[in-house]
XYZ file of C-alpha atoms in Angstrom:
777
model
C -32.101 -15.498 23.703
C -31.814 -18.539 21.294
C -30.215 -21.705 22.749
C -28.374 -22.311 19.543
C -25.924 -20.056 17.916
C -27.627 -18.805 14.737
C -25.488 -16.183 12.915
C -27.835 -15.839 9.971
C -30.470 -14.402 12.509
C -27.961 -12.612 14.922
C -25.808 -10.781 12.277
C -28.461 -8.821 10.357
C -30.108 -7.774 13.650
C -27.080 -6.081 14.952
C -26.056 -4.637 11.753
C -29.358 -2.705 11.632
C -28.997 -1.706 15.202
C -25.482 -0.253 14.812
C -26.577 1.587 11.657
C -29.636 2.992 13.498
C -27.656 4.107 16.578
C -24.986 5.680 14.269
C -22.344 4.225 16.605
C -19.529 4.367 13.871
C -20.079 8.077 12.969
C -16.818 10.082 13.502
C -17.430 13.564 15.199
C -15.492 16.400 13.915
C -13.590 18.567 16.251
C -14.298 16.204 19.308
C -12.241 16.622 22.403
C -11.287 13.015 22.470
C -7.867 11.979 20.721
C -8.473 11.520 17.003
C -7.567 8.365 15.140
C -7.928 8.232 11.324
C -7.920 4.579 10.196
C -8.002 3.943 6.480
C -8.241 1.159 3.953
C -7.111 1.382 0.455
C -10.554 1.917 -1.119
C -11.715 -0.790 -3.526
C -12.369 -0.430 -7.135
C -15.852 -1.820 -7.827
C -15.245 -4.675 -10.307
C -18.055 -6.711 -11.711
C -16.703 -9.915 -9.819
C -17.488 -8.478 -6.452
C -15.516 -9.091 -3.251
C -13.425 -12.206 -3.039
C -12.110 -13.610 0.380
C -8.893 -11.612 0.123
C -10.791 -8.281 0.456
C -12.056 -8.913 3.969
C -8.750 -9.761 5.498
C -7.525 -6.103 5.333
C -11.050 -4.668 6.166
C -11.328 -6.962 9.168
C -8.013 -5.855 10.404
C -8.858 -2.054 10.355
C -12.330 -2.800 11.750
C -10.717 -4.587 14.740
C -8.516 -1.655 15.307
C -11.118 0.937 14.943
C -13.559 -0.690 17.269
C -10.608 -1.264 19.841
C -9.657 2.421 19.507
C -13.217 3.523 20.120
C -13.434 1.418 23.394
C -10.200 3.102 24.377
C -11.685 6.553 24.128
C -10.675 7.660 20.565
C -12.495 9.625 18.113
C -12.332 7.240 15.210
C -12.570 8.126 11.651
C -13.015 4.837 9.488
C -14.534 5.857 6.065
C -15.149 3.971 2.951
C -15.647 4.789 -0.659
C -15.170 3.669 -4.321
C -12.123 4.028 -6.651
C -14.664 3.915 -9.499
C -13.006 5.517 -12.525
C -10.389 3.757 -14.688
C -9.779 0.740 -16.761
C -11.022 -2.145 -14.520
C -14.494 -0.433 -14.492
C -14.337 0.486 -18.076
C -13.185 -2.882 -19.326
C -16.055 -4.472 -17.459
C -18.398 -2.190 -19.168
C -16.943 -2.978 -22.587
C -17.253 -6.706 -21.758
C -20.897 -6.566 -20.726
C -21.829 -3.835 -23.356
C -23.259 -1.673 -20.487
C -22.280 1.930 -20.047
C -19.573 2.296 -17.323
C -21.766 4.781 -15.467
C -24.555 2.197 -15.040
C -22.337 -0.851 -14.596
C -20.065 0.805 -12.123
C -22.878 1.824 -9.841
C -24.668 -1.444 -10.095
C -21.171 -2.943 -8.984
C -20.932 -0.391 -6.183
C -24.377 -1.469 -4.752
C -23.310 -5.114 -4.824
C -19.877 -4.187 -3.090
C -21.820 -2.237 -0.584
C -24.198 -5.014 0.243
C -21.395 -7.604 0.715
C -19.303 -5.151 2.958
C -22.267 -4.429 5.127
C -22.878 -8.105 5.615
C -19.410 -8.607 7.213
C -20.243 -6.043 9.999
C -17.449 -3.568 9.404
C -17.824 -0.350 11.399
C -17.482 2.152 8.497
C -18.727 5.741 8.694
C -21.093 5.339 5.761
C -22.160 8.971 6.047
C -18.768 9.986 4.445
C -18.980 7.527 1.439
C -17.239 8.871 -1.733
C -17.424 7.881 -5.397
C -14.596 9.095 -7.656
C -16.614 8.837 -10.652
C -19.193 11.431 -9.423
C -19.020 15.060 -10.704
C -18.988 16.289 -7.091
C -15.760 14.354 -6.600
C -13.980 14.716 -9.863
C -14.533 18.447 -9.923
C -11.887 18.485 -7.189
C -9.659 16.052 -9.233
C -9.703 18.551 -11.903
C -8.952 21.287 -9.459
C -5.851 19.435 -8.423
C -4.752 19.198 -11.977
C -5.183 23.053 -12.490
C -3.338 23.485 -9.161
C -0.332 21.572 -10.378
C -0.506 23.288 -13.779
C -0.577 26.683 -12.470
C 2.491 25.941 -10.327
C 4.485 24.457 -13.128
C 4.041 20.879 -12.177
C 1.760 19.801 -15.015
C 2.895 20.055 -18.612
C 2.236 18.648 -22.085
C 5.054 17.211 -24.166
C 5.815 14.835 -27.045
C 7.758 11.766 -25.675
C 8.327 8.110 -26.237
C 5.572 6.626 -23.991
C 4.329 3.185 -22.958
C 1.478 1.949 -25.077
C -0.771 -1.006 -24.426
C -2.454 -2.242 -27.558
C -4.896 -4.251 -25.703
C -6.192 -1.394 -23.425
C -5.651 0.979 -26.270
C -4.123 3.739 -24.034
C -0.782 5.043 -22.719
C 0.655 3.918 -19.372
C 2.838 5.585 -16.773
C 6.261 3.895 -16.258
C 5.019 2.743 -12.820
C 2.233 0.684 -14.724
C 4.506 -0.792 -17.079
C 7.002 -2.457 -14.908
C 8.963 -5.426 -16.572
C 7.413 -4.360 -19.861
C 4.031 -5.638 -19.131
C 0.686 -3.604 -18.674
C -0.239 -3.847 -14.982
C -3.956 -4.159 -15.827
C -3.951 -6.859 -18.665
C -0.216 -8.246 -18.671
C 0.080 -7.495 -22.375
C 3.487 -6.571 -23.744
C 3.967 -2.774 -23.584
C 5.072 -0.939 -26.748
C 6.843 2.356 -27.261
C 5.129 5.289 -29.183
C 5.982 8.922 -29.651
C 2.950 10.971 -28.543
C 1.985 14.266 -27.051
C 0.902 13.570 -23.546
C 0.355 15.236 -20.250
C 2.766 14.715 -17.407
C 3.060 15.718 -13.634
C 6.513 16.868 -12.612
C 6.989 14.356 -9.720
C 10.799 14.719 -10.349
C 10.735 18.252 -8.795
C 10.155 16.290 -5.448
C 12.822 13.477 -5.824
C 14.860 14.430 -2.783
C 11.827 15.300 -0.601
C 10.100 12.111 -1.370
C 13.395 10.264 -0.787
C 14.133 11.969 2.699
C 10.489 11.755 3.813
C 10.788 7.890 3.877
C 13.032 8.296 6.947
C 10.276 9.588 9.187
C 7.360 7.428 8.439
C 6.506 4.022 9.952
C 6.206 1.967 6.791
C 7.283 -1.681 5.953
C 10.978 -1.498 4.956
C 10.442 -3.497 1.684
C 7.923 -0.781 0.499
C 10.573 1.940 1.422
C 13.300 0.155 -0.327
C 10.972 -0.156 -3.459
C 10.364 3.534 -3.404
C 13.963 4.353 -2.944
C 14.949 2.145 -5.916
C 12.207 3.695 -7.960
C 13.423 7.178 -7.381
C 16.933 5.927 -7.887
C 19.203 8.453 -6.548
C 22.853 8.258 -7.824
C 25.728 10.411 -6.814
C 28.503 10.622 -9.409
C 30.283 12.862 -11.899
C 29.533 14.287 -15.191
C 32.577 14.663 -17.581
C 32.836 15.754 -21.162
C 34.448 13.626 -23.897
C 35.579 15.700 -26.929
C 34.907 14.604 -30.383
C 38.020 14.728 -32.453
C 38.127 17.792 -34.700
C 34.644 18.930 -33.471
C 33.593 21.685 -31.111
C 30.886 19.512 -29.710
C 31.551 16.699 -27.345
C 29.521 13.979 -25.458
C 28.848 14.343 -21.853
C 28.502 11.241 -19.711
C 27.474 10.582 -16.124
C 29.193 7.891 -14.126
C 29.250 6.864 -10.425
C 32.681 5.395 -11.021
C 34.992 8.247 -12.210
C 37.778 6.365 -10.596
C 37.642 3.848 -13.409
C 38.056 6.400 -16.359
C 41.515 5.218 -17.249
C 39.973 1.825 -18.116
C 37.362 3.434 -20.610
C 37.840 2.046 -24.036
C 34.634 3.302 -25.746
C 31.470 5.396 -25.346
C 27.903 4.404 -25.938
C 25.032 6.662 -26.487
C 21.307 5.918 -26.269
C 19.353 5.805 -29.533
C 17.366 8.810 -28.469
C 20.616 10.884 -27.883
C 20.678 14.424 -29.341
C 23.922 13.615 -31.115
C 21.868 12.243 -34.151
C 20.171 15.635 -34.686
C 23.607 17.053 -35.795
C 24.196 15.773 -39.392
C 27.428 17.856 -39.582
C 29.327 15.566 -37.347
C 30.440 13.456 -40.350
C 28.959 10.007 -39.455
C 29.814 7.869 -42.536
C 27.279 5.264 -41.923
C 24.463 7.635 -40.965
C 21.665 5.556 -42.766
C 22.765 2.374 -40.784
C 22.841 4.212 -37.656
C 19.478 5.761 -38.485
C 17.872 2.314 -39.105
C 19.210 0.944 -35.895
C 17.922 3.989 -33.976
C 14.461 3.472 -35.273
C 14.458 -0.291 -34.493
C 15.664 0.358 -30.969
C 13.010 2.970 -30.343
C 10.219 0.123 -30.873
C 11.698 -2.001 -27.946
C 10.390 -1.612 -24.373
C 12.694 -0.528 -21.706
C 12.484 -4.068 -20.299
C 13.615 -5.668 -23.500
C 16.346 -3.095 -23.827
C 17.756 -3.685 -20.296
C 17.353 -7.390 -20.309
C 20.573 -9.148 -19.200
C 21.284 -11.042 -22.516
C 24.688 -11.797 -23.715
C 23.799 -10.945 -27.310
C 24.165 -7.126 -27.163
C 23.357 -5.139 -30.284
C 24.746 -1.789 -31.318
C 26.257 0.157 -34.261
C 29.823 1.892 -34.336
C 29.463 5.563 -35.362
C 31.986 5.372 -38.411
C 33.942 8.596 -39.092
C 34.009 10.097 -35.550
C 35.862 9.195 -32.348
C 35.945 10.589 -28.873
C 39.001 11.575 -26.737
C 39.280 10.156 -23.334
C 40.244 13.120 -21.233
C 42.009 10.912 -18.650
C 44.878 9.943 -21.123
C 43.930 11.660 -24.461
C 43.593 8.351 -26.209
C 41.007 8.170 -29.036
C 38.104 5.789 -28.382
C 35.290 4.703 -30.714
C 31.514 5.771 -30.193
C 28.691 3.336 -30.406
C 24.887 3.533 -30.283
C 23.380 0.698 -28.286
C 19.832 0.100 -26.911
C 21.065 -1.035 -23.537
C 21.748 2.746 -22.658
C 18.566 4.650 -21.921
C 18.109 8.302 -22.576
C 15.999 8.730 -19.502
C 18.734 8.313 -17.055
C 21.822 10.487 -16.650
C 22.836 12.140 -19.886
C 21.946 9.325 -22.087
C 25.514 8.313 -22.700
C 28.122 6.287 -20.761
C 31.568 5.694 -20.682
C 32.188 1.914 -21.132
C 34.636 0.290 -18.782
C 34.519 -3.419 -19.836
C 37.128 -4.549 -17.128
C 34.692 -3.314 -14.410
C 31.286 -3.681 -15.818
C 29.546 -7.003 -16.939
C 27.337 -5.327 -19.716
C 30.226 -3.328 -20.977
C 32.389 -6.577 -20.909
C 29.878 -8.610 -23.099
C 29.652 -5.584 -25.670
C 33.281 -5.327 -25.887
C 33.722 -9.127 -26.447
C 31.157 -9.016 -29.256
C 32.586 -6.065 -31.025
C 36.187 -7.075 -30.460
C 36.971 -3.958 -28.240
C 39.911 -3.578 -25.770
C 39.450 -4.491 -22.351
C 42.083 -2.681 -20.267
C 42.882 -3.329 -16.655
C 43.750 0.208 -15.265
C 44.317 1.380 -11.789
C 41.562 3.206 -10.195
C 42.148 6.777 -9.290
C 40.119 9.972 -8.397
C 42.755 12.173 -10.138
C 40.212 13.475 -12.734
C 37.846 14.573 -10.078
C 40.536 16.157 -8.062
C 41.730 18.224 -11.030
C 38.154 19.572 -11.475
C 37.706 18.010 -14.909
C 34.782 16.109 -13.703
C 31.918 17.777 -11.901
C 29.885 16.209 -9.183
C 26.306 15.462 -10.163
C 23.315 13.794 -8.501
C 20.967 11.890 -10.793
C 17.586 10.164 -10.304
C 15.989 7.200 -12.315
C 12.359 8.375 -11.662
C 10.664 9.893 -14.637
C 7.607 12.472 -14.433
C 4.335 10.683 -14.183
C 2.402 10.402 -17.339
C -1.277 11.052 -16.478
C -3.264 11.449 -19.780
C -5.330 8.415 -20.924
C -7.019 7.928 -24.323
C -9.989 6.180 -22.622
C -13.455 7.419 -21.704
C -14.008 6.457 -18.127
C -11.860 9.053 -16.330
C -11.950 12.715 -15.246
C -11.618 15.000 -18.285
C -8.413 17.012 -18.313
C -9.495 20.639 -17.637
C -7.702 22.286 -20.542
C -9.003 24.290 -23.446
C -7.108 24.864 -26.837
C -7.689 28.086 -28.793
C -6.142 28.910 -32.002
C -5.373 32.407 -30.953
C -4.539 32.163 -27.254
C -3.099 28.480 -27.313
C -3.382 26.273 -24.290
C -5.741 27.610 -21.498
C -6.735 26.075 -18.231
C -10.359 25.965 -17.616
C -11.517 28.633 -14.912
C -12.189 27.042 -11.472
C -15.727 28.613 -11.615
C -16.465 26.327 -14.687
C -15.589 23.047 -13.023
C -16.387 20.350 -13.150
C -15.722 19.650 -16.992
C -18.355 16.833 -17.351
C -17.900 13.675 -19.124
C -19.965 13.671 -22.338
C -22.582 11.108 -22.865
C -22.919 11.470 -26.678
C -19.987 9.110 -27.474
C -19.183 5.348 -27.922
C -16.997 4.423 -24.955
C -15.254 1.556 -26.702
C -11.454 2.335 -27.147
C -10.177 2.974 -30.470
C -6.541 4.275 -29.849
C -7.735 7.854 -29.465
C -9.870 9.209 -26.750
C -13.600 8.766 -27.336
C -14.054 12.238 -26.202
C -12.661 13.514 -29.498
C -15.851 12.595 -31.345
C -18.321 14.242 -28.975
C -19.997 17.420 -30.256
C -21.518 18.711 -27.016
C -18.127 18.336 -25.153
C -16.205 20.612 -27.656
C -18.835 23.458 -27.600
C -16.761 25.791 -25.570
C -15.320 29.321 -25.796
C -11.799 30.352 -24.987
C -11.628 31.719 -21.456
C -9.168 34.284 -22.534
C -10.471 35.855 -25.761
C -14.107 34.339 -25.821
C -13.355 32.890 -29.339
C -14.231 29.336 -30.569
C -12.022 26.779 -28.856
C -11.892 22.988 -28.282
C -11.445 21.006 -25.078
C -8.603 18.417 -24.341
C -10.070 15.007 -25.083
C -7.878 12.854 -22.925
C -8.839 11.828 -19.371
C -6.690 11.468 -16.340
C -5.143 8.268 -14.990
C -7.380 6.828 -12.362
C -4.384 7.176 -9.915
C -4.888 10.938 -10.030
C -8.229 10.284 -8.404
C -6.759 8.268 -5.593
C -3.963 10.455 -4.985
C -6.056 12.811 -2.734
C -9.206 10.886 -1.704
C -8.271 10.694 1.910
C -8.748 14.554 2.046
C -12.349 14.251 0.732
C -13.553 12.038 3.359
C -13.109 14.930 5.830
C -15.440 17.125 4.000
C -17.204 15.326 1.107
C -20.085 17.729 0.598
C -18.019 20.773 0.488
C -18.802 22.670 -2.892
C -16.178 25.493 -2.341
C -12.917 23.526 -1.754
C -11.629 20.040 -1.594
C -11.819 20.053 2.224
C -12.015 22.701 4.846
C -8.593 23.662 6.357
C -9.770 23.335 9.880
C -10.970 19.792 9.231
C -7.557 19.043 7.596
C -5.794 20.222 10.582
C -7.989 18.301 12.893
C -8.004 14.752 11.230
C -4.881 14.468 8.975
C -2.376 12.921 8.574
C -3.848 9.417 8.356
C -2.721 7.505 11.554
C -2.958 3.886 9.972
C -3.211 2.879 6.326
C -3.681 -0.658 5.287
C -3.648 -2.262 1.960
C -1.662 -4.296 -0.673
C 2.057 -3.996 -1.259
C 1.385 -3.750 -5.080
C 0.909 -0.019 -4.947
C 4.430 0.642 -3.531
C 5.500 2.695 -6.614
C 2.090 3.755 -7.706
C -0.708 5.037 -5.556
C 1.573 5.384 -2.474
C 4.202 7.381 -4.225
C 1.676 9.583 -6.098
C -0.264 10.355 -2.879
C 2.950 11.435 -1.205
C 3.664 13.769 -4.110
C 0.255 15.473 -3.991
C 0.723 15.986 -0.232
C 4.238 17.420 -0.856
C 2.934 19.781 -3.505
C 0.111 21.028 -1.184
C 2.682 21.411 1.669
C 5.221 23.391 -0.381
C 2.491 25.816 -1.443
C 1.441 26.264 2.271
C -2.132 24.804 1.829
C -1.488 22.242 4.368
C 0.719 21.858 7.502
C 2.060 18.340 6.999
C 4.174 16.684 4.233
C 3.468 13.010 4.635
C -0.044 11.557 4.205
C 0.203 8.218 5.910
C 2.072 8.110 9.284
C 1.788 4.311 9.551
C 1.342 1.875 6.664
C 0.880 -1.877 7.008
C 0.538 -4.343 4.180
C -2.086 -7.155 4.036
C -0.738 -10.558 2.895
C -2.524 -12.319 -0.021
C -5.084 -14.974 0.659
C -4.215 -17.724 -1.820
C -6.431 -20.545 -3.024
C -6.056 -24.083 -1.503
C -2.712 -25.465 -2.574
C -1.104 -21.991 -2.380
C -1.923 -20.787 -5.987
C -3.209 -17.365 -6.692
C -7.083 -17.127 -6.934
C -8.368 -16.361 -10.467
C -11.574 -16.756 -12.202
C -10.067 -18.693 -15.076
C -8.746 -21.342 -12.770
C -12.217 -21.393 -10.966
C -10.754 -21.314 -7.512
C -12.023 -17.836 -6.346
C -13.831 -18.169 -2.929
C -16.931 -15.908 -2.659
C -17.257 -14.469 0.969
C -21.094 -14.492 0.398
C -21.034 -18.283 0.416
C -18.895 -18.379 3.506
C -21.181 -15.871 5.504
C -24.188 -17.872 4.384
C -22.762 -21.184 5.570
C -20.817 -20.078 8.592
C -21.524 -16.547 9.472
C -19.615 -13.295 9.084
C -18.063 -13.561 12.519
C -16.571 -17.054 11.668
C -15.070 -15.543 8.403
C -13.554 -12.680 10.382
C -12.096 -14.919 13.115
C -10.790 -17.476 10.455
C -9.036 -14.753 8.433
C -7.402 -13.126 11.285
C -6.269 -16.519 12.756
C -4.909 -17.980 9.503
C -1.380 -16.629 10.319
C 0.709 -13.309 10.547
C -1.492 -10.569 8.945
C 1.208 -9.573 6.243
C 2.002 -12.853 5.069
C 0.465 -14.768 2.111
C -1.505 -17.688 3.222
C -3.579 -20.401 1.521
C -7.220 -20.855 2.288
C -8.303 -23.971 4.094
C -12.027 -24.841 4.064
C -11.416 -27.427 6.865
C -9.786 -24.779 9.100
C -12.779 -22.398 8.868
C -14.889 -24.991 10.602
C -12.475 -24.727 13.547
C -13.213 -21.096 13.750
C -17.000 -21.834 13.710
C -16.542 -24.268 16.518
C -14.896 -21.729 18.533
C -17.824 -19.437 18.308
C -20.288 -22.192 19.055
C -18.256 -22.828 22.305
C -18.444 -19.085 23.062
C -22.148 -19.049 22.520
C -22.376 -22.109 24.945
C -20.904 -20.071 27.783
C -24.138 -18.204 28.158
C -25.998 -21.064 29.709
C -23.232 -21.195 32.344
C -22.937 -17.635 33.425
C -23.966 -16.449 36.968
C -27.163 -14.719 37.374
C -25.798 -11.859 39.544
C -22.562 -9.821 39.047
C -19.930 -10.719 41.833
C -16.945 -8.468 42.305
C -14.741 -11.266 43.327
C -13.446 -14.075 40.969
C -13.272 -17.183 43.068
C -10.838 -19.031 40.956
C -7.342 -17.127 41.236
C -5.919 -19.148 38.419
C -8.619 -17.788 36.153
C -8.346 -14.203 37.456
C -4.701 -14.314 36.637
C -5.229 -15.638 33.119
C -7.967 -13.169 32.565
C -5.623 -10.205 33.358
C -2.825 -11.632 31.255
C -5.274 -12.139 28.320
C -6.535 -8.340 28.752
C -3.001 -7.329 28.543
C -1.884 -9.566 25.559
C -5.007 -9.036 23.356
C -4.529 -5.208 23.744
C -0.911 -5.182 22.886
C -1.548 -7.765 20.037
C -4.165 -5.556 18.437
C -1.853 -2.505 18.500
C 0.978 -4.516 16.901
C -1.543 -6.276 14.468
C -0.828 -9.567 15.606
C -4.302 -10.559 15.330
C -3.667 -14.389 15.198
C -1.784 -14.585 18.519
C -4.586 -12.352 20.198
C -7.265 -14.986 18.981
C -5.035 -17.744 20.280
C -5.014 -16.005 23.692
C -8.839 -15.826 23.584
C -9.013 -19.434 22.941
C -6.688 -20.311 25.815
C -8.988 -18.121 28.023
C -12.055 -19.800 26.644
C -10.614 -23.264 27.616
C -10.026 -22.156 31.268
C -13.490 -20.521 31.496
C -15.267 -23.724 30.259
C -13.890 -25.579 33.236
C -15.948 -23.570 35.564
C -19.247 -24.941 36.590
C -20.620 -21.486 36.954
C -18.919 -18.617 35.164
C -18.581 -15.430 37.077
C -20.421 -12.526 35.236
C -17.457 -10.299 35.587
C -15.288 -12.747 33.780
C -17.990 -13.381 31.086
C -18.261 -9.735 30.419
C -14.582 -9.020 30.138
C -14.138 -11.995 27.775
C -16.961 -10.546 25.531
C -15.282 -7.110 25.530
C -12.068 -8.712 24.387
C -13.737 -10.780 21.675
C -15.874 -7.881 20.517
C -13.530 -6.180 17.962
C -12.853 -9.689 16.418
C -16.483 -11.131 16.380
C -18.718 -8.114 16.971
C -22.256 -9.838 16.172
C -21.883 -12.669 18.682
C -20.270 -10.407 21.261
C -23.154 -7.841 21.112
C -25.773 -10.606 21.323
C -24.321 -12.260 24.369
C -23.588 -8.905 25.936
C -27.135 -7.722 25.371
C -28.355 -10.746 27.318
C -26.367 -9.708 30.388
C -27.669 -6.012 30.189
C -31.218 -7.202 29.704
C -30.911 -9.620 32.686
C -29.678 -6.787 34.801
C -32.065 -4.062 33.781
C -35.024 -6.403 33.611
C -36.189 -4.456 30.536
C -35.880 -4.561 26.933
C -32.666 -3.288 25.774
C -32.714 0.021 23.773
C -29.209 1.281 23.798
C -25.767 0.572 25.449
C -23.926 -1.323 22.803
C -20.935 -3.233 23.895
C -19.081 -0.865 21.743
C -19.800 1.968 24.085
C -18.283 0.329 26.808
C -14.576 0.870 27.954
C -11.901 -1.601 26.980
C -11.134 -3.786 30.120
C -8.021 -2.773 32.099
C -5.738 -5.479 33.723
C -4.365 -5.487 37.160
C -0.456 -5.468 36.855
C -0.141 -7.184 40.304
C -1.797 -10.174 38.808
C 0.388 -10.554 35.973
C 3.131 -12.228 37.800
C 2.872 -16.010 38.182
C 3.419 -17.149 41.840
C 5.093 -20.446 40.659
C 7.050 -21.137 37.475
C 8.541 -24.205 36.060
C 12.231 -23.969 35.492
C 14.008 -26.311 32.951
C 17.099 -27.870 34.472
C 19.884 -28.628 31.962
C 23.189 -30.583 32.399
C 25.713 -29.493 29.783
C 22.891 -27.931 27.688
C 20.646 -30.951 27.688
C 17.365 -30.832 29.433
C 17.257 -33.390 32.298
C 14.217 -32.314 34.233
C 11.902 -29.452 35.541
C 11.592 -27.969 38.991
C 8.875 -25.696 40.451
C 9.991 -22.456 42.027
C 8.621 -18.974 43.266
C 8.371 -16.597 40.308
C 11.327 -14.360 40.384
C 13.603 -16.551 42.318
C 17.373 -15.779 41.786
C 20.138 -18.134 40.688
C 21.276 -19.320 44.057
C 17.766 -20.157 45.068
C 17.026 -22.066 41.913
C 20.334 -23.789 42.252
C 19.692 -25.065 45.568
C 16.236 -26.352 44.744
C 17.622 -28.049 41.525
C 20.393 -29.754 43.386
C 17.877 -31.064 46.041
C 15.690 -32.570 43.431
C 16.046 -36.223 43.433
C 16.190 -36.783 39.702
C 18.861 -34.118 39.241
C 21.226 -35.539 41.902
C 22.163 -38.592 39.690
C 23.586 -36.148 37.104
C 25.523 -33.837 39.353
C 26.333 -36.065 42.355
C 30.231 -36.074 42.966
C 30.664 -33.770 39.935
C 32.514 -30.382 39.730
C 30.147 -27.824 38.640
C 32.413 -25.473 36.563
C 29.793 -22.989 35.497
C 26.096 -22.077 36.025
C 24.057 -20.473 33.146
C 20.685 -19.049 34.563
C 17.681 -17.365 32.759
C 15.162 -15.975 35.205
C 11.850 -17.935 35.365
C 13.004 -19.941 32.380
C 16.018 -22.290 32.839
C 19.221 -23.105 34.746
C 22.077 -25.061 32.980
C 24.908 -26.804 35.025
C 28.050 -27.252 33.134
C 30.034 -30.053 34.682
């Protein structure tokens, strides 16, 4: 073994060893308890990994290695979210076909990830852009279609001019494209939707039983947007028709002084109502439809709107006539697309009333209307159906065929996958590039056998990622997306780790897919991820976000080359709490490397034989405490404090002239999940020394996690802080576990304390066992 720590030689050696030994392969139907540990799989961008990626991957690797050493059958797979805009935009930029550029990027990502020593089961690797995978993405589309959860409809949709495609509402939050940050426009287009709204209540209730960060749950609850209220009809004077409104505050109806309808409201389809300024209203409606929802809901004082001249509504609470307006701050997608305006109770209504000189009436709140049965109880949800069709090339083709005679027809399952054509230009033009393919549209109607044409749109990449955790179980299965027995054995996922940015995107969609399968009896669980933890961002030095434009992106390859993969792993886990955003500090990474240099230096001080006894009782107690703390901290994902405990133990070990081999072995076992290469290297030295032969097997990761002796966790002596009236005046040493009376006697006898309490009346004694005693005088 080399005298000097040389990670550039050690790390590739052990990475090859682990791969050859297949130590990371999960065993289907093993008798050990299973543990499914999952990272949000990466999309293979052209930039490769940055130092933010390994933070989450290191955490799941630590947990996976720890669980294996504790006797679990661990499934820790990896794959590629390869379809979608990021990959396609990179292909457009480089003028290389996305199939070629994406797989080149995957090869680069794979090389980078392997260099960091993560214990993935590479035998289960998936690629969402492969026909073998997207065949089943198309199957899921048909499954939803056949059950009434996929449909095509004309709707006002979010459009990104830069990306030349539509976006789901979840991808256009705050009126910006989540991919390129361009302003989102509104267009009326025929698009495909998934009926996620059929699962509103189940998705809401399911949040109560899963171990997820509370902020993520709150975001999903707010996105689903459940409101309990009332629907009530306002009659239009001299008309049979009326306007139905939804309100959560029926008790304020006596203060309603006008109605407001959304520009998309059905009232404008009825030209018999007698709206005298119909052309003015029509112009306003067209103008409003061009605005994004973000602009329409912006909290600006200058509200816009047009009064519908010639018609008025009747407030059913007091039979008073009230005007009707159209205004863009009311949205058609929520409630009934019409509101009763109560300017004395609502800020937006107040601003609008002030601008248009409308009455503001202070009226008593009452539930009289509801009690009389005029208003009907109603539950509304803000969430809209998921728009899944995209006018882009690089995605799974939607498996629908159009026949002039038979209409819309699903592709038969036996004809899947519907392959992406190669005879088209993949550059976006505003319509799907698949429209221009000749080969793609050579298809017959599955119903009548007549000439037909395929759907030209592709699916949103989030469709591919909504079910990928199933495919890892059975990625070579040609007959179904995964075998039911394997699903029963492995799922649901025990731990899922990734960024919080997917709160109302991937995480919601994956829950929807799982709920749909459960509802139809295809699986026996209704939530995909039992436990979710978010990884905090790694920021550039100075606390700003890393970006290529700023030139502050740090490449992990450079860190591995200079310091080693184990150093990067230790540093990223020691930076601070795992779920918090923390700035990169190049100087601090040197401290992580110094720690590993010191660990390597222990090898020269270890005993040549294994003694059962540890002569230093203080070291033995600290070792047991460290075993307990590191195990508990890994379970709680408090990696920084676990590493801190290892550093404290190292300080104590270094004081020994000769390190007991038992201590050295256990220290390495504790270090192994965090810094696997150096731990394996040093542990191999111990094994070779014992066996006297060249080592052929017996990895440190085949060993059991060390157990602590509970009897050694208690300190024999502890220091107690002595306070007088809340101020620390000294410290006394007592037996661990001593009670108040014992500590009180010792403290009073201490020479330093006597000057504070001599001849004083002690009115009260506050005591915290093994911590402090406070005399109130």
